[in-house]
Amino acid sequence: MQASDFLAELSRLTNGFTPVVDPIYGAEVYRFLDLSTSNTIIDSVDTSSAEAIAIYIDTYLSKTGGKVAYGGYLEKRSIYDRSLYFGTQEIQLKRNIHLGIDIWCPSGTPVLAPVKGKVHSFKDNKNHGDYGPCIVLEHTIKGDSFFTLYGHLSRASILELEIGQEFDAGEIIAHLGKPEENGDYAPHLHFQIIKDLQQNEGDYPGVSSAGNLSFYKENCPDPDIVLKIGSKVKG
């Protein structure tokens, strides 16, 4: 399927705001959050500390009257500098460009399948700064498969999961994890759409280098094409 056709088909899967976390949070309580290197306020936050990041996000939501923060697609971030998992000093190879959308809300929050799918794979990715427990669902559009990835989950979320297990749109598939189990981040969901999983299981790069961005940008389109948060929320 051509890239333009794939994007069009993705958009048709949902008709409006489609939650990927607890639907108790309506679109009106979402607030766009900028964690990019261009946000100079981040320079004063200890990004090596999950607690410090959580305080920053909670303060931002309190000031803006929101309950859920979201954003991050193709955002260049310094937050990954704390982890050797992403590390290299070579600019073109340094992985710091975010390929999914982050939904920041409390640990334990239910995670939903935005569209019907089945479990392709799952794994606890235990590197510091990695996904922690992660689930990949497989979906089909006109006979072609694509995948959605859910990272930073609770360990309990994958204990009784089975390959091939089916979930309807809107069904709970997992819950968000705490920092000690989610890769050491403030609680949030990393949600990513992947056209070609490239034989990965329970994992897929969620952060790209500048040198590889052209490939990943096409293979991992903006998740808001499905969630449609931006169509309902003004930053």
Coordinates of N, CA and C in Angstrom, one line a residue:
M1 N 0.8 -1.2 0.0 CA 0.0 0.0 0.0 C 0.9 1.2 0.0
Q2 N 0.6 2.2 -0.9 CA 1.3 3.4 -1.0 C 1.2 4.2 0.3
A3 N 2.2 5.0 0.6 CA 2.2 5.8 1.9 C 0.9 6.7 2.0
S4 N 0.6 7.4 0.9 CA -0.6 8.3 1.0 C -1.9 7.5 1.2
D5 N -2.0 6.3 0.6 CA -3.2 5.5 0.7 C -3.2 4.9 2.2
F6 N -2.1 4.6 2.7 CA -2.0 4.1 4.1 C -2.5 5.1 5.1
L7 N -2.1 6.3 4.9 CA -2.5 7.4 5.8 C -4.0 7.7 5.7
A8 N -4.5 7.6 4.5 CA -5.9 7.9 4.2 C -6.8 6.8 4.9
E9 N -6.3 5.5 4.8 CA -7.0 4.4 5.4 C -6.9 4.5 6.9
L10 N -5.8 4.9 7.5 CA -5.7 5.1 8.9 C -6.7 6.1 9.4
S11 N -6.8 7.2 8.7 CA -7.7 8.3 9.1 C -9.1 7.8 9.2
R12 N -9.5 6.9 8.3 CA -10.9 6.4 8.2 C -11.2 5.5 9.3
L13 N -10.2 5.0 10.0 CA -10.5 4.0 11.1 C -11.3 4.6 12.2
T14 N -11.2 5.9 12.4 CA -11.9 6.6 13.5 C -12.5 7.9 13.0
N15 N -13.6 8.2 13.6 CA -14.4 9.4 13.2 C -14.2 10.7 13.9
G16 N -13.5 10.6 15.1 CA -13.3 11.7 15.9 C -12.4 11.3 17.0
F17 N -12.3 12.2 18.1 CA -11.4 11.9 19.2 C -11.6 10.5 19.7
T18 N -10.5 9.7 19.7 CA -10.6 8.3 20.1 C -9.6 8.1 21.2
P19 N -10.0 7.9 22.4 CA -9.1 7.7 23.6 C -8.3 6.4 23.5
V20 N -7.0 6.5 23.9 CA -6.2 5.4 24.1 C -5.8 5.1 25.5
V21 N -6.3 6.0 26.4 CA -6.3 5.8 27.9 C -7.7 6.0 28.4
D22 N -7.9 5.8 29.6 CA -9.3 5.8 30.3 C -10.2 6.9 29.7
P23 N -11.3 6.5 29.2 CA -12.3 7.4 28.5 C -12.9 8.4 29.5
I24 N -12.6 8.2 30.8 CA -13.1 9.2 31.8 C -12.5 10.6 31.5
Y25 N -11.3 10.6 30.8 CA -10.7 11.8 30.4 C -11.2 12.2 29.0
G26 N -12.1 13.2 28.9 CA -12.6 13.6 27.6 C -11.5 14.6 27.0
A27 N -11.7 14.8 25.7 CA -10.8 15.7 24.9 C -10.6 17.0 25.6
E28 N -11.6 17.5 26.3 CA -11.5 18.9 26.8 C -10.5 19.0 28.0
V29 N -10.0 17.9 28.5 CA -9.0 17.9 29.6 C -7.6 17.6 29.2
Y30 N -7.4 17.4 27.9 CA -6.1 17.2 27.3 C -5.4 18.5 27.1
R31 N -4.1 18.5 27.3 CA -3.3 19.7 27.1 C -2.1 19.4 26.4
F32 N -1.7 20.1 25.3 CA -0.5 19.8 24.5 C 0.7 20.2 25.4
L33 N 1.7 19.3 25.4 CA 2.9 19.4 26.2 C 4.1 19.4 25.3
D34 N 4.9 20.5 25.4 CA 6.1 20.6 24.6 C 7.3 20.2 25.5
L35 N 7.9 19.0 25.1 CA 9.2 18.6 25.8 C 10.4 18.7 24.9
S36 N 10.3 19.5 23.8 CA 11.4 19.6 22.9 C 12.5 20.4 23.4
T37 N 13.6 20.4 22.7 CA 14.8 21.2 23.0 C 14.5 22.6 22.8
S38 N 13.5 23.0 22.1 CA 13.2 24.4 21.9 C 12.4 25.0 23.1
N39 N 11.9 24.2 24.0 CA 11.3 24.6 25.2 C 12.3 24.9 26.3
T40 N 12.7 26.1 26.4 CA 13.9 26.4 27.3 C 13.5 26.2 28.8
I41 N 12.2 26.1 29.1 CA 11.9 25.9 30.5 C 12.4 24.5 30.9
I42 N 12.4 23.6 30.0 CA 12.9 22.2 30.3 C 14.4 22.2 30.8
D43 N 15.1 23.3 30.4 CA 16.5 23.3 30.9 C 16.6 23.4 32.4
S44 N 15.6 23.9 33.0 CA 15.6 24.0 34.5 C 15.1 22.8 35.2
V45 N 14.7 21.8 34.5 CA 14.1 20.6 35.1 C 15.2 19.5 35.0
D46 N 15.3 18.8 36.1 CA 16.3 17.6 36.2 C 15.7 16.5 35.4
T47 N 16.0 16.4 34.1 CA 15.4 15.3 33.3 C 15.9 13.9 33.6
S48 N 16.9 13.8 34.4 CA 17.4 12.5 34.9 C 16.5 11.9 35.9
S49 N 15.5 12.7 36.4 CA 14.7 12.3 37.5 C 13.2 12.2 37.1
A50 N 12.7 11.0 37.2 CA 11.3 10.7 36.8 C 10.4 11.6 37.7
E51 N 10.7 11.7 39.0 CA 9.9 12.5 39.9 C 9.9 14.0 39.5
A52 N 11.1 14.5 39.1 CA 11.1 15.9 38.7 C 10.3 16.2 37.4
I53 N 10.4 15.3 36.5 CA 9.6 15.4 35.3 C 8.1 15.3 35.6
A54 N 7.7 14.4 36.5 CA 6.3 14.3 36.9 C 5.8 15.6 37.6
I55 N 6.6 16.2 38.4 CA 6.3 17.4 39.1 C 6.1 18.5 38.0
Y56 N 7.0 18.6 37.1 CA 6.9 19.6 36.0 C 5.5 19.4 35.2
I57 N 5.2 18.2 34.9 CA 4.0 18.0 34.1 C 2.7 18.2 35.0
D58 N 2.7 17.8 36.2 CA 1.6 18.1 37.1 C 1.4 19.6 37.3
T59 N 2.5 20.3 37.4 CA 2.4 21.8 37.6 C 1.8 22.4 36.3
Y60 N 2.3 21.9 35.2 CA 1.8 22.5 33.9 C 0.3 22.2 33.8
L61 N -0.1 21.0 34.1 CA -1.6 20.7 34.0 C -2.4 21.5 35.0
S62 N -1.9 21.7 36.2 CA -2.6 22.5 37.2 C -2.8 23.9 36.7
K63 N -1.7 24.5 36.1 CA -1.8 25.9 35.6 C -2.7 26.0 34.4
T64 N -2.9 25.0 33.6 CA -3.7 25.1 32.4 C -5.1 24.4 32.5
G65 N -5.3 23.9 33.7 CA -6.7 23.3 34.0 C -6.9 22.0 33.3
G66 N -5.8 21.3 33.0 CA -5.9 20.0 32.3 C -5.8 18.8 33.2
K67 N -6.0 17.6 32.7 CA -5.9 16.4 33.5 C -4.9 15.4 32.8
V68 N -4.7 15.6 31.5 CA -3.9 14.7 30.7 C -3.0 15.6 29.8
A69 N -1.7 15.3 29.8 CA -0.8 16.0 28.8 C -0.5 15.0 27.7
Y70 N -0.3 15.6 26.5 CA 0.0 14.7 25.3 C 0.9 15.5 24.4
G71 N 1.5 14.7 23.5 CA 2.3 15.3 22.4 C 3.6 14.5 22.2
G72 N 4.4 15.1 21.4 CA 5.8 14.5 21.2 C 6.1 14.0 19.9
Y73 N 5.2 13.9 18.9 CA 5.5 13.2 17.7 C 6.6 14.1 16.9
L74 N 7.7 13.4 16.5 CA 8.8 14.0 15.8 C 9.5 15.1 16.6
E75 N 9.3 15.1 17.9 CA 9.9 16.1 18.8 C 11.3 15.7 19.1
K76 N 12.2 16.7 18.9 CA 13.6 16.5 19.3 C 13.8 16.8 20.8
R77 N 14.3 15.8 21.6 CA 14.3 15.9 23.0 C 15.7 15.7 23.6
S78 N 15.9 16.4 24.7 CA 17.2 16.2 25.4 C 17.0 15.2 26.6
I79 N 15.7 14.8 26.8 CA 15.4 13.9 27.9 C 16.2 12.5 27.8
Y80 N 16.5 12.1 26.6 CA 17.1 10.8 26.4 C 18.6 10.9 26.7
D81 N 19.2 12.1 26.9 CA 20.6 12.2 27.2 C 21.0 11.5 28.5
R82 N 20.0 11.2 29.3 CA 20.3 10.6 30.6 C 20.6 9.1 30.5
S83 N 20.3 8.5 29.4 CA 20.4 7.1 29.2 C 21.4 6.7 28.2
L84 N 22.3 5.8 28.5 CA 23.3 5.2 27.6 C 22.6 4.4 26.5
Y85 N 21.4 4.0 26.7 CA 20.7 3.2 25.7 C 20.5 4.0 24.4
F86 N 20.4 5.3 24.5 CA 20.3 6.1 23.3 C 21.6 6.7 22.8
G87 N 22.7 6.5 23.5 CA 23.9 7.3 23.5 C 24.8 7.1 22.3
T88 N 25.2 8.3 21.8 CA 26.4 8.4 20.9 C 26.6 9.9 20.8
Q89 N 27.8 10.4 20.6 CA 28.1 11.8 20.5 C 28.0 12.3 19.0
E90 N 27.8 11.3 18.1 CA 27.7 11.7 16.7 C 26.3 12.2 16.4
I91 N 26.2 13.5 15.9 CA 24.9 14.1 15.8 C 23.9 13.3 14.9
Q92 N 24.4 12.8 13.8 CA 23.5 12.2 12.9 C 23.0 10.8 13.4
L93 N 23.7 10.2 14.3 CA 23.4 8.9 14.8 C 22.8 8.9 16.2
K94 N 22.8 10.1 16.9 CA 22.2 10.2 18.2 C 20.7 10.1 18.1
R95 N 20.1 9.2 18.9 CA 18.7 9.0 18.8 C 18.0 9.9 19.8
N96 N 17.3 10.9 19.3 CA 16.6 11.9 20.2 C 15.4 12.5 19.6
I97 N 14.9 11.9 18.5 CA 13.6 12.4 17.8 C 12.5 11.3 18.1
H98 N 11.5 11.8 18.8 CA 10.4 10.9 19.3 C 9.5 10.5 18.1
L99 N 9.2 9.2 18.0 CA 8.4 8.7 16.9 C 7.0 8.3 17.2
G100 N 6.6 8.5 18.5 CA 5.2 8.2 18.9 C 4.6 9.4 19.5
I101 N 3.5 9.2 20.1 CA 2.8 10.3 20.9 C 2.8 9.8 22.3
D102 N 3.1 10.7 23.3 CA 3.0 10.4 24.7 C 1.7 10.9 25.3
I103 N 1.1 10.1 26.2 CA -0.1 10.5 26.9 C 0.3 10.4 28.4
W104 N 0.5 11.6 29.1 CA 0.9 11.6 30.4 C -0.2 11.7 31.4
C105 N -0.4 10.6 32.2 CA -1.4 10.6 33.2 C -1.0 9.5 34.3
P106 N -1.8 9.4 35.4 CA -1.3 8.6 36.5 C -1.0 7.1 36.2
S107 N -0.1 6.5 37.0 CA 0.2 5.1 36.9 C -1.1 4.4 37.3
G108 N -1.4 3.2 36.7 CA -2.6 2.5 36.9 C -3.7 2.9 36.0
T109 N -3.6 3.9 35.2 CA -4.6 4.3 34.3 C -4.8 3.2 33.2
P110 N -6.0 2.9 32.9 CA -6.3 1.9 31.9 C -5.8 2.3 30.5
V111 N -5.3 1.4 29.7 CA -4.9 1.7 28.3 C -5.8 0.9 27.4
L112 N -6.3 1.6 26.4 CA -7.3 1.0 25.5 C -6.7 0.8 24.1
A113 N -7.3 -0.2 23.4 CA -7.1 -0.4 22.0 C -8.0 0.6 21.2
P114 N -7.4 1.5 20.5 CA -8.2 2.5 19.8 C -9.0 1.9 18.6
V115 N -8.4 0.8 18.1 CA -9.1 0.1 17.0 C -8.9 -1.4 17.2
K116 N -9.7 -2.2 16.6 CA -9.7 -3.6 16.8 C -8.4 -4.2 16.4
G117 N -7.9 -5.2 17.2 CA -6.6 -5.8 16.9 C -6.4 -7.0 17.7
K118 N -5.2 -7.7 17.4 CA -4.8 -8.9 18.2 C -3.4 -8.7 18.6
V119 N -3.1 -9.4 19.7 CA -1.7 -9.3 20.3 C -0.7 -10.0 19.3
H120 N 0.2 -9.2 18.8 CA 1.3 -9.7 18.0 C 2.4 -10.2 18.9
S121 N 2.8 -9.4 19.9 CA 3.9 -9.8 20.8 C 3.9 -8.8 22.0
F122 N 4.7 -9.2 23.0 CA 4.9 -8.4 24.2 C 6.2 -8.7 24.8
K123 N 6.7 -7.8 25.6 CA 8.0 -8.0 26.2 C 8.3 -7.0 27.3
D124 N 9.0 -7.3 28.3 CA 9.5 -6.3 29.3 C 10.9 -5.9 28.9
N125 N 11.0 -4.7 28.4 CA 12.2 -4.1 27.9 C 12.9 -3.3 29.0
K126 N 13.9 -3.9 29.7 CA 14.4 -3.5 31.0 C 15.6 -2.5 30.9
N127 N 16.0 -2.1 29.8 CA 17.1 -1.1 29.7 C 16.6 0.2 30.4
H128 N 17.6 0.9 31.0 CA 17.2 2.2 31.6 C 16.8 3.1 30.5
G129 N 15.6 3.7 30.6 CA 15.1 4.6 29.6 C 14.4 3.9 28.5
D130 N 14.2 2.6 28.6 CA 13.5 1.8 27.6 C 12.0 1.8 27.9
Y131 N 11.2 1.0 27.2 CA 9.8 0.9 27.3 C 9.3 0.3 28.6
G132 N 10.2 -0.5 29.3 CA 9.6 -1.4 30.3 C 8.6 -2.4 29.6
P133 N 7.6 -2.8 30.3 CA 6.6 -3.7 29.6 C 6.0 -3.0 28.4
C134 N 5.9 -3.7 27.3 CA 5.4 -3.2 26.1 C 4.6 -4.2 25.3
I135 N 3.5 -3.8 24.7 CA 2.6 -4.6 24.0 C 2.5 -4.1 22.5
V136 N 2.5 -5.0 21.6 CA 2.4 -4.7 20.2 C 1.1 -5.4 19.7
L137 N 0.2 -4.6 19.1 CA -1.1 -5.2 18.5 C -0.9 -5.2 17.0
E138 N -1.5 -6.2 16.4 CA -1.6 -6.2 14.9 C -3.0 -5.9 14.4
H139 N -3.1 -5.1 13.4 CA -4.3 -4.7 12.8 C -4.3 -4.9 11.3
T140 N -5.5 -4.9 10.7 CA -5.5 -5.2 9.2 C -6.4 -4.1 8.6
I141 N -5.8 -3.5 7.5 CA -6.5 -2.6 6.6 C -6.5 -3.2 5.2
K142 N -7.7 -3.5 4.7 CA -7.8 -4.0 3.3 C -6.8 -5.1 3.0
G143 N -6.6 -6.1 4.0 CA -5.7 -7.2 3.8 C -4.3 -7.0 4.2
D144 N -3.9 -5.7 4.4 CA -2.5 -5.4 4.8 C -2.5 -5.2 6.3
S145 N -1.4 -5.7 6.9 CA -1.2 -5.5 8.4 C -0.5 -4.2 8.7
F146 N -0.8 -3.7 9.9 CA 0.0 -2.6 10.5 C -0.1 -2.9 12.0
F147 N 0.7 -2.1 12.7 CA 0.9 -2.4 14.1 C 0.8 -1.2 15.0
T148 N 0.3 -1.4 16.2 CA 0.3 -0.3 17.2 C 1.1 -0.8 18.4
L149 N 1.9 0.1 19.0 CA 2.8 -0.2 20.1 C 2.4 0.6 21.3
Y150 N 2.4 -0.1 22.5 CA 2.0 0.5 23.8 C 3.1 0.3 24.8
G151 N 3.9 1.4 25.1 CA 5.0 1.2 26.0 C 4.8 1.9 27.3
H152 N 5.7 1.5 28.3 CA 5.7 2.0 29.7 C 4.5 1.5 30.5
L153 N 4.2 0.3 30.3 CA 3.1 -0.3 31.0 C 3.5 -0.9 32.4
S154 N 2.5 -1.4 33.1 CA 2.8 -2.1 34.4 C 3.2 -3.5 34.0
R155 N 4.0 -4.2 34.9 CA 4.4 -5.5 34.6 C 3.2 -6.5 34.7
A156 N 2.2 -6.1 35.5 CA 1.0 -7.0 35.6 C 0.3 -7.1 34.3
S157 N 0.5 -6.0 33.4 CA -0.3 -6.0 32.1 C 0.1 -7.1 31.2
I158 N 1.3 -7.7 31.3 CA 1.7 -8.7 30.4 C 1.8 -10.1 31.0
L159 N 1.4 -10.2 32.3 CA 1.5 -11.5 33.0 C 0.6 -12.6 32.4
E160 N -0.6 -12.2 32.0 CA -1.6 -13.2 31.5 C -1.9 -13.0 30.1
L161 N -1.2 -12.2 29.4 CA -1.5 -11.9 28.0 C -1.1 -13.1 27.1
E162 N -1.8 -13.3 26.0 CA -1.5 -14.4 25.1 C -1.3 -13.9 23.7
I163 N -0.4 -14.4 22.9 CA -0.2 -14.1 21.5 C -1.5 -14.5 20.8
G164 N -1.9 -13.6 19.9 CA -3.2 -13.8 19.2 C -4.4 -13.4 19.9
Q165 N -4.3 -13.0 21.2 CA -5.5 -12.5 21.9 C -6.1 -11.3 21.2
E166 N -7.4 -11.3 21.1 CA -8.1 -10.3 20.3 C -8.7 -9.2 21.3
F167 N -8.7 -8.0 20.8 CA -9.3 -6.9 21.6 C -10.1 -6.0 20.6
D168 N -11.3 -5.7 21.1 CA -12.1 -4.8 20.3 C -11.7 -3.3 20.6
A169 N -12.1 -2.5 19.7 CA -11.9 -1.0 19.9 C -12.5 -0.6 21.2
G170 N -11.7 0.1 22.0 CA -12.2 0.6 23.3 C -12.0 -0.3 24.4
E171 N -11.5 -1.5 24.2 CA -11.3 -2.5 25.2 C -10.0 -2.2 25.9
I172 N -10.0 -2.5 27.3 CA -8.8 -2.3 28.1 C -7.8 -3.4 27.7
I173 N -6.5 -3.0 27.4 CA -5.5 -4.0 27.1 C -4.4 -4.0 28.1
A174 N -4.3 -3.0 28.9 CA -3.2 -2.8 29.9 C -3.4 -1.7 30.8
H175 N -2.4 -1.4 31.7 CA -2.5 -0.3 32.6 C -1.1 0.3 32.6
L176 N -1.0 1.6 32.9 CA 0.3 2.3 32.9 C 1.1 1.9 34.1
G177 N 2.4 1.9 33.9 CA 3.3 1.4 35.0 C 3.9 2.6 35.8
K178 N 4.5 2.3 36.9 CA 5.2 3.2 37.8 C 6.6 3.3 37.3
P179 N 7.3 4.4 37.7 CA 8.7 4.6 37.2 C 9.6 3.4 37.4
E180 N 9.4 2.7 38.5 CA 10.3 1.6 38.8 C 10.1 0.4 37.9
E181 N 9.0 0.4 37.1 CA 8.8 -0.7 36.2 C 8.7 -0.3 34.7
N182 N 8.6 1.0 34.5 CA 8.3 1.5 33.1 C 9.4 2.1 32.4
G183 N 10.7 1.8 32.8 CA 11.9 2.4 32.2 C 12.4 3.6 32.9
D184 N 11.8 3.9 34.1 CA 12.2 5.1 34.9 C 11.8 6.4 34.3
Y185 N 10.5 6.5 34.0 CA 9.8 7.7 33.5 C 8.7 8.1 34.4
A186 N 8.3 9.4 34.3 CA 7.0 9.7 34.9 C 5.9 8.9 34.2
P187 N 4.9 8.5 34.9 CA 3.9 7.6 34.2 C 3.3 8.2 33.0
H188 N 3.4 7.4 31.9 CA 2.8 7.9 30.6 C 2.7 6.7 29.7
L189 N 1.9 6.8 28.7 CA 1.8 5.8 27.6 C 2.6 6.4 26.4
H190 N 3.5 5.5 25.8 CA 4.1 5.8 24.5 C 3.2 5.0 23.5
F191 N 2.5 5.7 22.6 CA 1.7 5.1 21.6 C 2.3 5.4 20.2
Q192 N 2.5 4.3 19.4 CA 3.1 4.5 18.1 C 2.5 3.6 17.1
I193 N 2.3 4.1 15.9 CA 1.8 3.3 14.8 C 3.0 2.9 13.9
I194 N 3.0 1.7 13.5 CA 4.2 1.1 12.8 C 3.6 0.3 11.5
K195 N 4.1 0.7 10.4 CA 3.7 0.1 9.1 C 4.4 -1.3 9.0
D196 N 5.7 -1.3 9.1 CA 6.5 -2.5 9.0 C 7.3 -2.7 10.3
L197 N 6.9 -3.8 11.0 CA 7.6 -4.0 12.3 C 9.0 -4.5 12.2
Q198 N 9.4 -4.9 11.0 CA 10.8 -5.3 10.7 C 11.2 -6.5 11.6
Q199 N 10.3 -7.4 11.8 CA 10.6 -8.7 12.6 C 10.9 -8.4 14.1
N200 N 10.6 -7.3 14.6 CA 10.7 -7.0 16.0 C 9.5 -7.7 16.7
E201 N 9.8 -8.0 18.0 CA 8.7 -8.6 18.8 C 8.7 -7.9 20.2
G202 N 7.6 -7.4 20.6 CA 7.5 -6.7 21.8 C 8.3 -5.5 22.0
D203 N 8.7 -4.9 20.8 CA 9.7 -3.8 20.8 C 9.7 -3.2 19.4
Y204 N 10.1 -1.9 19.3 CA 10.4 -1.3 18.1 C 10.9 0.1 18.4
P205 N 11.9 0.6 17.7 CA 12.5 1.9 18.0 C 11.4 3.0 18.2
G206 N 11.4 3.6 19.3 CA 10.5 4.7 19.5 C 11.1 6.1 19.4
V207 N 12.4 6.1 19.2 CA 13.2 7.3 19.0 C 14.2 7.1 17.9
S208 N 14.3 8.1 17.0 CA 15.1 8.0 15.8 C 16.3 9.0 15.9
S209 N 17.3 8.7 15.1 CA 18.4 9.6 14.9 C 18.0 10.5 13.7
A210 N 18.7 11.6 13.6 CA 18.4 12.5 12.4 C 18.7 11.8 11.1
G211 N 19.8 11.0 11.1 CA 20.2 10.3 9.9 C 19.2 9.3 9.4
N212 N 18.4 8.7 10.3 CA 17.4 7.7 9.9 C 16.0 8.2 9.9
L213 N 15.8 9.5 10.1 CA 14.5 10.0 10.3 C 13.6 9.8 9.0
S214 N 14.1 10.0 7.9 CA 13.2 9.9 6.7 C 12.5 8.5 6.6
F215 N 13.3 7.4 6.9 CA 12.6 6.1 6.9 C 11.6 6.0 8.0
Y216 N 12.0 6.4 9.2 CA 11.1 6.2 10.4 C 9.8 7.1 10.3
K217 N 10.0 8.3 9.7 CA 8.8 9.2 9.5 C 7.8 8.5 8.7
E218 N 8.2 7.8 7.6 CA 7.2 7.1 6.7 C 6.7 5.9 7.4
N219 N 7.6 5.1 8.0 CA 7.2 3.9 8.6 C 6.3 4.0 9.9
C220 N 6.5 5.2 10.6 CA 5.7 5.4 11.8 C 5.0 6.8 11.7
P221 N 3.8 6.8 11.1 CA 3.1 8.1 10.9 C 2.6 8.6 12.2
D222 N 2.2 9.9 12.2 CA 1.7 10.6 13.3 C 0.5 9.8 13.9
P223 N 0.6 9.3 15.2 CA -0.5 8.6 15.8 C -1.8 9.4 15.9
D224 N -1.7 10.7 15.8 CA -2.9 11.5 16.0 C -3.8 11.3 14.7
I225 N -3.3 10.7 13.7 CA -4.2 10.4 12.6 C -5.3 9.5 13.0
V226 N -5.1 8.6 14.0 CA -6.1 7.7 14.5 C -6.7 8.3 15.8
L227 N -5.9 8.9 16.7 CA -6.5 9.3 18.0 C -7.3 10.6 17.8
K228 N -6.9 11.5 16.9 CA -7.5 12.7 16.6 C -7.7 13.6 17.8
I229 N -6.7 13.7 18.7 CA -6.7 14.6 19.8 C -6.6 16.0 19.4
G230 N -5.6 16.2 18.4 CA -5.3 17.6 18.0 C -6.5 18.2 17.3
S231 N -7.4 17.5 16.8 CA -8.6 18.0 16.1 C -9.6 18.6 17.1
K232 N -9.4 18.2 18.4 CA -10.4 18.6 19.4 C -9.8 19.5 20.5
V233 N -8.4 19.5 20.5 CA -7.7 20.3 21.6 C -6.8 21.3 21.0
K234 N -6.8 22.5 21.5 CA -5.9 23.5 21.1 C -4.8 23.6 22.2
G235 N -3.5 23.7 21.7 CA -2.4 23.7 22.6 C -2.3 25.0 23.4

